[in-house]
Amino acid sequence: MSIGEKDKKYVWHPFTQMKTASDALPIVKGEGTLLYDDKGQTYIDAIASWWVNLHGHSHPHITAKVLDQMKSLEHIPFAGFTHKPAVELCEKLSAHLPANQQKFFFSGDGSSAVEIALKMSIQYWRNKGEKRGRILALDGGYHGETFGAMSAGGRSVFSAHFNDYLFQVSHLPFPSGEESVEALKSELAKGDVAAFIFEPLVQGAGGMRMYSPEILDQLIQLCKQDGVLCIADEVMTGFGRTGTYFACIQLKQQPDFMCLSKGLSGGVLPLSLTTCTNEIYDAFLGDDITTAFLHGHSFTGNPVGCASAIASLELLEKDECWESIERIHGRHLGFAKEIEGHKLVEGVRVKGTILAFDIKVDSTGYTSGIKDVLYNHFIRQGVLLRPLGNVIYVLPPYCITDGELDKVYKTIISGLEKIAI
Ligand SMILES: Cc1ncc(COP(=O)(O)O)c(C=O)c1O
């Protein structure tokens, strides 16, 4: 039996349970931006493998550091024990994070990082003896698949079966004007808000929806005046994606928590962090165990994941990586101009290394049928692009070459021509 046939027999893939779903493609190798299937066909990974990959696949520097770490220490419980890779990673990261982010709590994926920030926010107010428990979030946000993260996310086809089980979150309108500011003011007036969670500057899974730092600053400032804790979910936006180390660097106001994952390990191993201020950490110190944050995962602080993250940061710290981020940004702006007038295209937008636009179709949203037509077309052309419903976006590893970007853009144009027929 081939890998493809065995896969069909055993594996339950995300999002592909419909009877019409095509078979999964066996991938045998990744190198730079290219993925190779079992027949030697290559695909440009123009979505950085679900937004995780920064420096390309199987990068020799990350591979070497991971192998070295595997040889000396693969895993230990991260309670009562510590190790150099975890401490070194925190030290390295603190040079790039907003100055108020001082404490680091490890977990293994973005949803857990969000879950932890939400739980910490709720317990923070309990430890302080204040009755605040309500969470605010943004319409159309996405924060992950676990119940807390789903509760904070916008209601969608992903949450539909579970809506009755989610805790109540007040969702503010997408921050495009005064409406969200007014909505926030009226929520704050009720007086019981614990925390406000948001994806800074770009809502990813919600359709690469972009908004300005100015309006987010306004929202955070209002929250701060009221003591509400602000949680920046930088799982997607972190590590250079929006043109700065973190999207929050583009703000005047700094959040109380940050959630990091995806690019944290360079996209190589599952790893996440919830970072916070010393003031929050201090509220969990006490003589009574119930004051502590009683939360831990088996693979918390995994040394190999940390080694991968350190190696990835070393690459990110190089000038050539930032030159590449700038270059991709410039190329995206050029392509945005090229497609702006296209009859099927609207809402062209660019932020850092992310380019996105909407296709004018009757059926919008994630379930829009256009996504499968385009996905299949792109794959046949040797380009991995996964439209979010009627939203096409490009979010590549930073090592993508100009030639590869040309091919990605050309493939998008040919996809537009195909659906225009
Ligand atoms: C902003 C944001 N937060 C959280 C998550 C969840 O991360 P994970 O898939 O690693 O659980 C995602 C995943 O796409 C995300 O984009």
Coordinates of C-alpha atoms and ligand atoms in Angstrom, one line a residue:
M1 CA 0.0 0.0 0.0
S2 CA 1.3 3.4 -0.8
I3 CA 1.6 6.2 1.8
G4 CA -1.4 7.9 0.2
E5 CA -3.5 4.7 0.5
K6 CA -2.5 4.1 4.1
D7 CA -3.2 7.7 4.9
K8 CA -6.7 7.3 3.5
K9 CA -7.2 4.2 5.7
Y10 CA -5.9 5.6 9.0
V11 CA -5.5 9.3 9.2
W12 CA -8.1 11.9 10.3
H13 CA -7.0 15.2 8.8
P14 CA -8.3 18.6 9.9
F15 CA -11.0 20.2 7.7
T16 CA -11.1 17.4 5.1
Q17 CA -13.9 15.2 6.2
M18 CA -16.3 16.1 3.5
K19 CA -16.9 13.2 1.1
T20 CA -15.7 15.5 -1.7
A21 CA -12.3 16.1 -0.1
S22 CA -9.4 15.2 -2.3
D23 CA -6.7 12.8 -1.1
A24 CA -3.8 14.1 1.0
L25 CA -0.6 14.6 -0.9
P26 CA 2.4 12.6 0.5
I27 CA 5.2 15.1 1.1
V28 CA 8.7 13.5 1.5
K29 CA 11.0 16.4 1.8
G30 CA 11.1 20.2 2.5
E31 CA 14.0 22.4 1.6
G32 CA 13.9 26.2 1.8
T33 CA 10.5 27.3 0.5
L34 CA 10.0 24.1 -1.5
L35 CA 8.0 21.0 -0.5
Y36 CA 8.6 17.8 -2.5
D37 CA 6.0 15.1 -3.0
D38 CA 6.7 11.4 -3.4
K39 CA 6.8 11.8 -7.2
G40 CA 9.4 14.5 -7.1
Q41 CA 7.0 17.4 -7.9
T42 CA 7.7 20.6 -6.0
Y43 CA 5.4 23.1 -4.3
I44 CA 6.3 26.6 -3.2
D45 CA 5.1 26.9 0.4
A46 CA 3.5 30.4 0.0
I47 CA 1.7 30.1 3.4
A48 CA 4.7 29.1 5.5
S49 CA 3.0 25.9 6.4
W50 CA 0.1 27.5 8.2
W51 CA 2.1 30.6 9.2
V52 CA 4.7 28.8 11.2
N53 CA 7.8 28.7 9.0
L54 CA 10.2 31.7 9.1
H55 CA 13.5 30.6 7.5
G56 CA 12.5 27.8 5.1
H57 CA 12.2 24.0 5.6
S58 CA 14.9 21.9 7.2
H59 CA 17.2 24.9 7.7
P60 CA 20.7 23.6 8.4
H61 CA 21.3 26.0 11.4
I62 CA 18.1 25.0 13.2
T63 CA 18.6 21.3 12.3
A64 CA 22.1 21.3 13.8
K65 CA 21.0 23.0 17.0
V66 CA 18.1 20.7 17.4
L67 CA 20.3 17.6 16.9
D68 CA 22.8 18.9 19.4
Q69 CA 20.1 19.4 22.0
M70 CA 18.6 15.9 21.3
K71 CA 22.0 14.4 22.1
S72 CA 22.3 16.0 25.5
L73 CA 18.8 16.4 27.0
E74 CA 15.5 15.7 25.2
H75 CA 12.9 16.4 27.9
I76 CA 12.4 16.8 31.7
P77 CA 9.5 17.9 33.8
F78 CA 9.6 21.7 33.9
A79 CA 8.5 21.9 37.5
G80 CA 11.2 21.9 40.1
F81 CA 13.7 21.6 37.2
T82 CA 15.0 24.0 34.7
H83 CA 17.5 23.9 31.8
K84 CA 19.7 26.3 29.8
P85 CA 17.7 26.3 26.5
A86 CA 14.6 27.6 28.3
V87 CA 16.4 30.3 30.2
E88 CA 18.5 31.3 27.3
L89 CA 15.4 31.6 25.1
C90 CA 13.6 33.8 27.6
E91 CA 16.7 36.0 27.9
K92 CA 17.1 36.3 24.1
L93 CA 13.4 37.0 23.6
S94 CA 13.3 39.7 26.3
A95 CA 15.6 41.8 24.1
H96 CA 12.9 42.0 21.4
L97 CA 9.7 42.0 23.3
P98 CA 8.0 45.2 24.7
A99 CA 10.0 46.1 27.9
N100 CA 7.1 45.3 30.2
Q101 CA 7.0 41.6 29.2
Q102 CA 9.1 40.1 32.0
K103 CA 7.9 36.6 32.8
F104 CA 7.5 33.6 30.5
F105 CA 5.2 30.6 30.8
F106 CA 5.8 27.7 28.4
S107 CA 3.3 25.5 26.7
G108 CA 3.1 23.6 23.3
D109 CA 0.7 25.4 20.9
G110 CA -1.0 28.7 20.3
S111 CA -4.4 27.6 21.7
S112 CA -2.7 26.7 25.0
A113 CA -0.8 30.0 25.1
V114 CA -4.2 31.8 24.7
E115 CA -5.9 29.5 27.2
I116 CA -3.2 30.3 29.8
A117 CA -3.5 34.0 29.3
L118 CA -7.2 33.8 29.8
K119 CA -6.9 31.7 32.9
M120 CA -4.2 33.9 34.3
S121 CA -6.4 37.0 33.7
I122 CA -9.4 35.5 35.5
Q123 CA -7.3 34.2 38.4
Y124 CA -5.4 37.5 38.7
W125 CA -8.6 39.3 39.7
R126 CA -9.6 36.5 42.1
N127 CA -6.2 36.7 43.7
K128 CA -6.7 40.4 44.1
G129 CA -10.1 39.9 45.6
E130 CA -11.9 41.8 42.9
K131 CA -15.1 40.6 41.2
R132 CA -14.1 40.8 37.5
G133 CA -14.6 37.9 35.3
R134 CA -15.8 39.0 31.9
I135 CA -13.7 38.7 28.8
L136 CA -13.8 41.2 25.8
A137 CA -12.7 40.2 22.3
L138 CA -13.1 41.3 18.8
D139 CA -15.6 40.2 16.3
G140 CA -14.1 37.9 13.7
G141 CA -11.1 37.0 15.9
Y142 CA -9.6 33.6 16.0
H143 CA -7.6 32.4 19.0
G144 CA -7.5 28.6 18.6
E145 CA -9.4 25.4 19.0
T146 CA -9.6 24.7 22.7
F147 CA -12.8 25.8 24.6
G148 CA -11.4 29.0 26.2
A149 CA -9.7 30.0 22.9
M150 CA -12.9 29.2 21.0
S151 CA -15.0 31.2 23.4
A152 CA -12.8 34.2 22.8
G153 CA -12.9 33.7 19.0
G154 CA -15.7 34.9 16.8
R155 CA -18.6 32.6 16.3
S156 CA -18.2 30.7 13.0
V157 CA -18.6 27.4 11.3
F158 CA -15.7 26.2 13.4
S159 CA -17.4 26.8 16.7
A160 CA -21.0 26.1 15.5
H161 CA -21.4 22.7 17.2
F162 CA -20.0 24.0 20.5
N163 CA -21.5 27.4 20.9
D164 CA -23.7 26.1 23.8
Y165 CA -20.6 25.0 25.7
L166 CA -18.6 28.2 25.3
F167 CA -18.3 30.7 28.2
Q168 CA -19.8 34.1 27.5
V169 CA -17.5 36.7 25.9
S170 CA -18.5 40.1 24.8
H171 CA -17.4 40.8 21.2
L172 CA -16.6 44.3 20.1
P173 CA -17.1 45.3 16.4
F174 CA -14.0 44.9 14.2
P175 CA -11.9 48.1 14.9
S176 CA -12.5 50.0 11.7
G177 CA -14.0 53.2 13.2
E178 CA -15.5 54.8 16.2
E179 CA -18.1 52.1 16.6
S180 CA -15.6 49.7 18.4
V181 CA -14.4 52.5 20.7
E182 CA -18.0 53.3 21.7
A183 CA -18.8 49.6 22.2
L184 CA -15.8 49.3 24.4
K185 CA -16.8 52.3 26.5
S186 CA -20.2 50.8 27.1
E187 CA -18.8 47.4 28.0
L188 CA -16.3 49.0 30.4
A189 CA -19.1 51.0 32.0
K190 CA -20.6 47.7 33.3
G191 CA -17.5 47.4 35.5
D192 CA -16.8 43.6 35.6
V193 CA -14.3 43.2 32.7
A194 CA -11.2 41.1 33.5
A195 CA -9.4 41.2 30.1
F196 CA -9.5 42.2 26.5
I197 CA -8.0 39.8 24.0
F198 CA -7.1 40.7 20.4
E199 CA -4.9 39.8 17.4
P200 CA -2.9 43.0 17.0
L201 CA -3.1 44.7 13.5
V202 CA -4.1 41.5 11.6
Q203 CA -6.9 39.0 12.2
G204 CA -5.5 35.9 10.6
A205 CA -7.9 33.0 10.3
G206 CA -10.8 35.6 10.2
G207 CA -9.7 36.5 6.7
M208 CA -6.4 38.5 7.1
R209 CA -8.4 41.5 8.1
M210 CA -6.0 44.4 8.8
Y211 CA -6.6 47.4 11.1
S212 CA -4.6 50.4 12.2
P213 CA -2.3 50.7 15.3
E214 CA -4.0 54.0 16.1
I215 CA -7.4 52.5 16.8
L216 CA -5.9 49.6 18.7
D217 CA -3.9 52.0 20.8
Q218 CA -7.2 53.8 21.6
L219 CA -8.8 50.6 22.7
I220 CA -5.9 49.5 24.8
Q221 CA -5.6 52.9 26.5
L222 CA -9.3 52.8 27.4
C223 CA -8.8 49.3 28.9
K224 CA -5.8 50.5 30.8
Q225 CA -7.6 53.4 32.3
D226 CA -10.1 50.9 33.7
G227 CA -7.4 48.4 34.9
V228 CA -8.5 45.8 32.3
L229 CA -5.7 43.4 31.4
C230 CA -4.8 43.4 27.7
I231 CA -3.9 40.2 25.9
A232 CA -2.1 40.5 22.6
D233 CA -2.4 37.2 20.7
E234 CA 0.7 37.4 18.5
V235 CA 0.6 33.7 17.6
M236 CA 0.4 34.6 13.9
T237 CA 1.7 38.2 13.9
G238 CA 4.9 37.6 15.9
F239 CA 8.5 37.2 14.7
G240 CA 8.6 39.7 11.9
R241 CA 5.3 38.8 10.1
T242 CA 4.0 42.4 10.2
G243 CA 7.3 44.0 9.5
T244 CA 8.5 44.4 13.1
Y245 CA 9.6 41.7 15.6
F246 CA 6.1 41.8 17.1
A247 CA 3.0 43.7 15.9
C248 CA 2.8 45.3 19.4
I249 CA 6.1 47.2 18.7
Q250 CA 4.0 49.4 16.3
L251 CA 1.8 50.5 19.2
K252 CA 2.3 53.2 21.8
Q253 CA 0.4 51.2 24.4
Q254 CA 1.8 47.9 25.5
P255 CA -0.3 44.8 26.4
D256 CA -0.1 43.0 29.8
F257 CA 0.1 39.6 28.2
M258 CA 1.5 38.3 24.9
C259 CA 0.8 34.8 23.3
L260 CA 3.5 33.5 21.1
S261 CA 3.8 30.3 19.1
K262 CA 4.0 29.3 15.4
G263 CA 7.2 31.2 14.4
L264 CA 8.6 30.9 17.9
S265 CA 10.4 27.7 17.1
G266 CA 10.9 28.8 13.5
G267 CA 8.0 26.5 12.7
V268 CA 10.0 23.4 13.4
L269 CA 8.6 22.1 16.7
P270 CA 5.5 22.7 18.8
L271 CA 6.3 25.4 21.3
S272 CA 4.4 28.3 22.8
L273 CA 4.8 31.0 25.4
T274 CA 2.5 33.3 27.4
T275 CA 4.5 36.3 28.5
C276 CA 3.4 38.8 31.1
T277 CA 4.4 41.7 33.3
N278 CA 6.1 41.3 36.7
E279 CA 3.0 42.9 38.3
I280 CA 0.8 40.0 37.0
Y281 CA 3.3 37.4 38.1
D282 CA 3.5 39.0 41.6
A283 CA -0.3 38.6 42.1
F284 CA 0.3 34.8 42.0
L285 CA 2.8 34.7 44.8
G286 CA 1.6 33.7 48.2
D287 CA 1.9 31.2 51.0
D288 CA -1.3 29.4 50.0
I289 CA -1.2 26.9 47.1
T290 CA -4.6 28.3 45.8
T291 CA -2.8 31.5 44.9
A292 CA -0.5 29.7 42.5
F293 CA -1.3 29.2 38.8
L294 CA -2.0 25.5 38.9
H295 CA -1.5 24.7 35.2
G296 CA 1.1 22.6 33.4
H297 CA 1.5 20.5 30.3
S298 CA 3.6 17.3 30.0
F299 CA 5.8 18.9 27.4
T300 CA 6.1 22.4 29.0
G301 CA 9.4 24.0 28.2
N302 CA 10.7 21.1 26.0
P303 CA 14.5 21.7 25.7
V304 CA 14.5 20.6 22.0
G305 CA 11.7 23.0 21.1
C306 CA 13.6 25.8 23.0
A307 CA 16.9 25.0 21.1
S308 CA 14.9 25.3 17.9
A309 CA 13.5 28.6 19.0
I310 CA 17.0 29.9 19.9
A311 CA 18.4 28.9 16.5
S312 CA 15.4 30.5 14.8
L313 CA 15.9 33.8 16.7
E314 CA 19.6 33.8 15.8
L315 CA 18.6 33.7 12.1
L316 CA 15.9 36.3 12.7
E317 CA 18.5 38.6 14.3
K318 CA 20.6 38.7 11.1
D319 CA 20.3 41.8 8.9
E320 CA 19.8 39.7 5.8
C321 CA 16.5 38.3 7.3
W322 CA 15.2 41.9 7.8
E323 CA 16.3 42.8 4.3
S324 CA 14.3 39.9 3.1
I325 CA 11.2 40.9 5.1
E326 CA 11.5 44.4 3.6
R327 CA 12.0 42.9 0.1
I328 CA 8.9 40.7 0.4
H329 CA 6.9 43.7 1.7
G330 CA 8.0 45.8 -1.4
R331 CA 7.2 43.0 -3.8
H332 CA 3.7 42.6 -2.2
L333 CA 3.1 46.3 -2.6
G334 CA 4.0 46.1 -6.3
F335 CA 1.7 43.1 -6.8
A336 CA -1.1 44.8 -4.9
K337 CA -0.9 47.7 -7.4
E338 CA -1.0 45.3 -10.3
I339 CA -4.2 43.5 -9.2
E340 CA -6.0 46.5 -7.6
G341 CA -8.1 47.2 -10.7
H342 CA -8.9 43.6 -11.5
K343 CA -12.7 43.1 -11.9
L344 CA -12.7 40.1 -9.5
V345 CA -10.6 41.7 -6.8
E346 CA -11.4 44.0 -3.9
G347 CA -9.9 45.0 -0.6
V348 CA -6.3 44.5 -1.5
R349 CA -4.2 44.9 1.6
V350 CA -0.5 44.4 2.7
K351 CA 1.0 44.4 6.1
G352 CA 4.7 43.4 6.4
T353 CA 5.1 40.0 4.7
I354 CA 1.3 39.4 4.4
L355 CA -0.6 40.2 1.2
A356 CA -4.4 39.5 1.1
F357 CA -7.4 40.4 -1.1
D358 CA -11.0 39.3 -1.4
I359 CA -12.5 37.8 -4.5
K360 CA -15.8 39.3 -5.5
V361 CA -18.2 36.3 -5.3
D362 CA -21.7 35.9 -4.1
S363 CA -20.7 33.3 -1.5
T364 CA -18.1 34.8 0.9
G365 CA -16.8 33.5 4.2
Y366 CA -14.8 30.3 5.0
T367 CA -17.3 28.0 3.3
S368 CA -17.2 29.8 0.0
G369 CA -16.8 27.1 -2.7
I370 CA -14.3 29.2 -4.6
K371 CA -11.6 28.2 -2.1
D372 CA -11.5 24.5 -3.3
V373 CA -11.5 25.5 -7.0
L374 CA -8.5 27.9 -6.4
Y375 CA -6.6 25.6 -4.0
N376 CA -6.7 22.8 -6.6
H377 CA -5.6 25.1 -9.4
F378 CA -2.7 26.5 -7.3
I379 CA -1.5 23.0 -6.3
R380 CA -1.5 21.9 -9.9
Q381 CA 0.7 24.9 -10.7
G382 CA 3.1 23.9 -7.9
V383 CA 2.2 26.5 -5.4
L384 CA 0.7 25.9 -1.9
L385 CA -1.8 28.7 -1.2
R386 CA -4.9 27.9 0.9
P387 CA -7.6 30.6 0.4
L388 CA -9.6 31.4 3.5
G389 CA -13.0 31.2 1.8
N390 CA -13.0 34.0 -0.8
V391 CA -9.8 35.6 0.7
I392 CA -6.5 34.8 -1.1
Y393 CA -3.4 35.6 0.9
V394 CA 0.3 35.1 0.6
L395 CA 2.4 34.7 3.8
P396 CA 5.7 33.1 2.8
P397 CA 8.8 32.0 4.6
Y398 CA 11.3 34.9 4.7
C399 CA 13.8 33.0 2.5
I400 CA 11.4 33.1 -0.5
T401 CA 13.3 34.3 -3.6
D402 CA 12.1 36.9 -6.1
G403 CA 11.8 34.2 -8.7
E404 CA 9.5 32.2 -6.4
L405 CA 7.5 35.2 -5.6
D406 CA 7.0 35.9 -9.3
K407 CA 5.7 32.4 -9.7
V408 CA 3.3 32.8 -6.8
Y409 CA 1.9 36.0 -8.2
K410 CA 1.7 34.6 -11.7
T411 CA -0.2 31.6 -10.3
I412 CA -2.7 33.9 -8.5
I413 CA -3.3 35.8 -11.8
S414 CA -3.9 32.5 -13.6
G415 CA -6.3 31.4 -10.9
L416 CA -8.2 34.7 -11.3
E417 CA -8.3 34.1 -15.1
K418 CA -9.7 30.6 -14.5
I419 CA -12.6 31.7 -12.3
A420 CA -13.3 34.7 -14.7
I421 CA -14.2 32.2 -17.4
Ligands
LIG1 C1 -4.0 34.3 16.3 C2 -4.0 32.9 16.6 N1 -4.1 32.5 17.8 C3 -4.1 31.2 18.2 C4 -4.0 30.2 17.2 C5 -4.0 28.8 17.6 O1 -2.7 28.2 17.5 P1 -2.5 26.6 17.4 O2 -3.1 26.2 16.1 O3 -1.0 26.5 17.5 O4 -3.2 26.0 18.6 C6 -3.9 30.6 15.9 C7 -3.8 29.5 14.9 O5 -3.9 29.8 13.7 C8 -3.9 31.9 15.6 O6 -3.8 32.3 14.3

